[in-house]
């Protein structure tokens, strides 16, 4: 019975993760199509994908921008600009949560075996 419950919980977690990343992607795409740049929706999206979006920006987008030699001020602002780090951040949040759950399960099983 325990294995069946685990499989069902894993399936629900997978669906929830897809819904979370899909929601962030859909709202970001709608914002891009509407041409919105800075509004309350963007603030909410940053809050929802916070730790991951910060890591994607700091460790992926900023170094890539520095390597490409972008000045940052002269380019035209794309309405889809925030979509990359919002969706990337949401996906990174899912990966971090999955790793934390697996690590907790391993520690719990190790403690039970002692």
Coordinates of C-alpha atoms in Angstrom, one line a residue:
X1 CA 0.0 0.0 0.0
X2 CA 2.9 2.3 0.7
X3 CA 4.3 1.9 -2.8
X4 CA 1.0 2.7 -4.4
X5 CA 0.6 5.8 -2.3
X6 CA 4.1 7.0 -3.2
X7 CA 3.4 6.5 -6.9
X8 CA 0.2 8.5 -6.7
X9 CA 1.9 11.2 -4.7
X10 CA 4.8 11.3 -7.3
X11 CA 2.3 11.7 -10.1
X12 CA 0.5 14.5 -8.4
X13 CA 3.8 16.3 -7.7
X14 CA 4.8 16.0 -11.4
X15 CA 1.4 17.4 -12.5
X16 CA 1.7 20.2 -10.0
X17 CA 5.3 21.0 -11.2
X18 CA 4.1 21.2 -14.8
X19 CA 1.2 23.4 -13.9
X20 CA 3.5 25.7 -11.9
X21 CA 6.0 26.2 -14.7
X22 CA 3.2 26.3 -17.3
X23 CA 1.4 29.0 -15.4
X24 CA 4.5 31.2 -15.2
X25 CA 5.2 30.6 -18.9
X26 CA 1.6 31.4 -20.0
X27 CA 1.3 34.6 -17.9
X28 CA 4.8 35.7 -19.1
X29 CA 3.8 35.1 -22.8
X30 CA 0.5 37.0 -22.4
X31 CA 2.4 39.9 -20.8
X32 CA 4.8 39.8 -23.7
X33 CA 2.0 39.8 -26.3
X34 CA 0.2 42.7 -24.5
X35 CA 3.5 44.7 -24.5
X36 CA 3.6 45.1 -20.7
X37 CA 7.0 45.9 -19.3
X38 CA 6.8 46.8 -15.7
X39 CA 3.5 46.3 -13.9
X40 CA 2.1 44.5 -10.8
X41 CA 1.8 41.2 -12.7
X42 CA 5.6 41.2 -13.2
X43 CA 6.1 41.8 -9.5
X44 CA 3.8 38.8 -8.6
X45 CA 5.6 36.6 -11.1
X46 CA 9.0 37.5 -9.6
X47 CA 7.6 36.7 -6.2
X48 CA 6.3 33.3 -7.4
X49 CA 9.6 32.3 -9.0
X50 CA 11.9 34.2 -6.6
X51 CA 14.8 32.1 -5.6
X52 CA 15.2 30.4 -9.0
X53 CA 14.8 33.6 -11.1
X54 CA 17.5 35.3 -9.0
X55 CA 19.9 32.4 -9.6
X56 CA 19.1 32.2 -13.3
X57 CA 19.8 35.9 -13.6
X58 CA 23.0 35.9 -11.5
X59 CA 24.6 32.7 -12.8
X60 CA 23.3 32.5 -16.4
X61 CA 22.1 35.7 -17.9
X62 CA 24.6 38.2 -16.4
X63 CA 27.7 36.1 -17.3
X64 CA 26.3 35.5 -20.8
X65 CA 25.7 39.2 -21.2
X66 CA 29.2 40.0 -20.1
X67 CA 30.7 37.4 -22.5
X68 CA 28.6 38.7 -25.4
X69 CA 29.7 42.3 -24.6
X70 CA 26.3 43.7 -24.3
X71 CA 26.1 47.2 -22.9
X72 CA 22.6 46.9 -21.5
X73 CA 21.4 50.4 -22.3
X74 CA 21.5 50.6 -26.0
X75 CA 19.4 47.6 -27.0
X76 CA 15.7 47.7 -27.6
X77 CA 13.7 46.3 -24.7
X78 CA 11.9 43.1 -25.7
X79 CA 8.5 42.5 -24.1
X80 CA 9.5 38.9 -23.7
X81 CA 12.7 39.8 -21.9
X82 CA 11.6 38.7 -18.5
X83 CA 10.1 35.4 -19.7
X84 CA 13.5 33.7 -19.8
X85 CA 14.5 34.2 -16.2
X86 CA 10.9 33.8 -14.9
X87 CA 10.4 30.4 -16.6
X88 CA 13.9 29.4 -16.0
X89 CA 13.6 30.3 -12.4
X90 CA 10.3 28.4 -12.0
X91 CA 12.0 25.3 -13.6
X92 CA 15.0 25.7 -11.2
X93 CA 12.6 26.0 -8.3
X94 CA 11.0 22.7 -9.3
X95 CA 14.4 21.0 -9.6
X96 CA 15.5 22.3 -6.2
X97 CA 12.3 21.2 -4.5
X98 CA 12.6 17.7 -6.2
X99 CA 16.2 17.4 -5.0
X100 CA 15.2 18.5 -1.4
X101 CA 12.4 15.9 -1.3
X102 CA 14.7 13.1 -2.5
X103 CA 17.4 14.1 -0.1
X104 CA 14.9 14.2 2.8
X105 CA 13.6 10.7 1.8
X106 CA 17.2 9.3 1.7
X107 CA 18.0 10.7 5.1
X108 CA 14.7 9.4 6.5
X109 CA 15.4 5.9 5.1
X110 CA 18.9 6.0 6.4
X111 CA 17.7 7.0 9.9
X112 CA 15.1 4.2 9.8
X113 CA 17.7 1.5 8.9
X114 CA 19.9 2.5 11.9

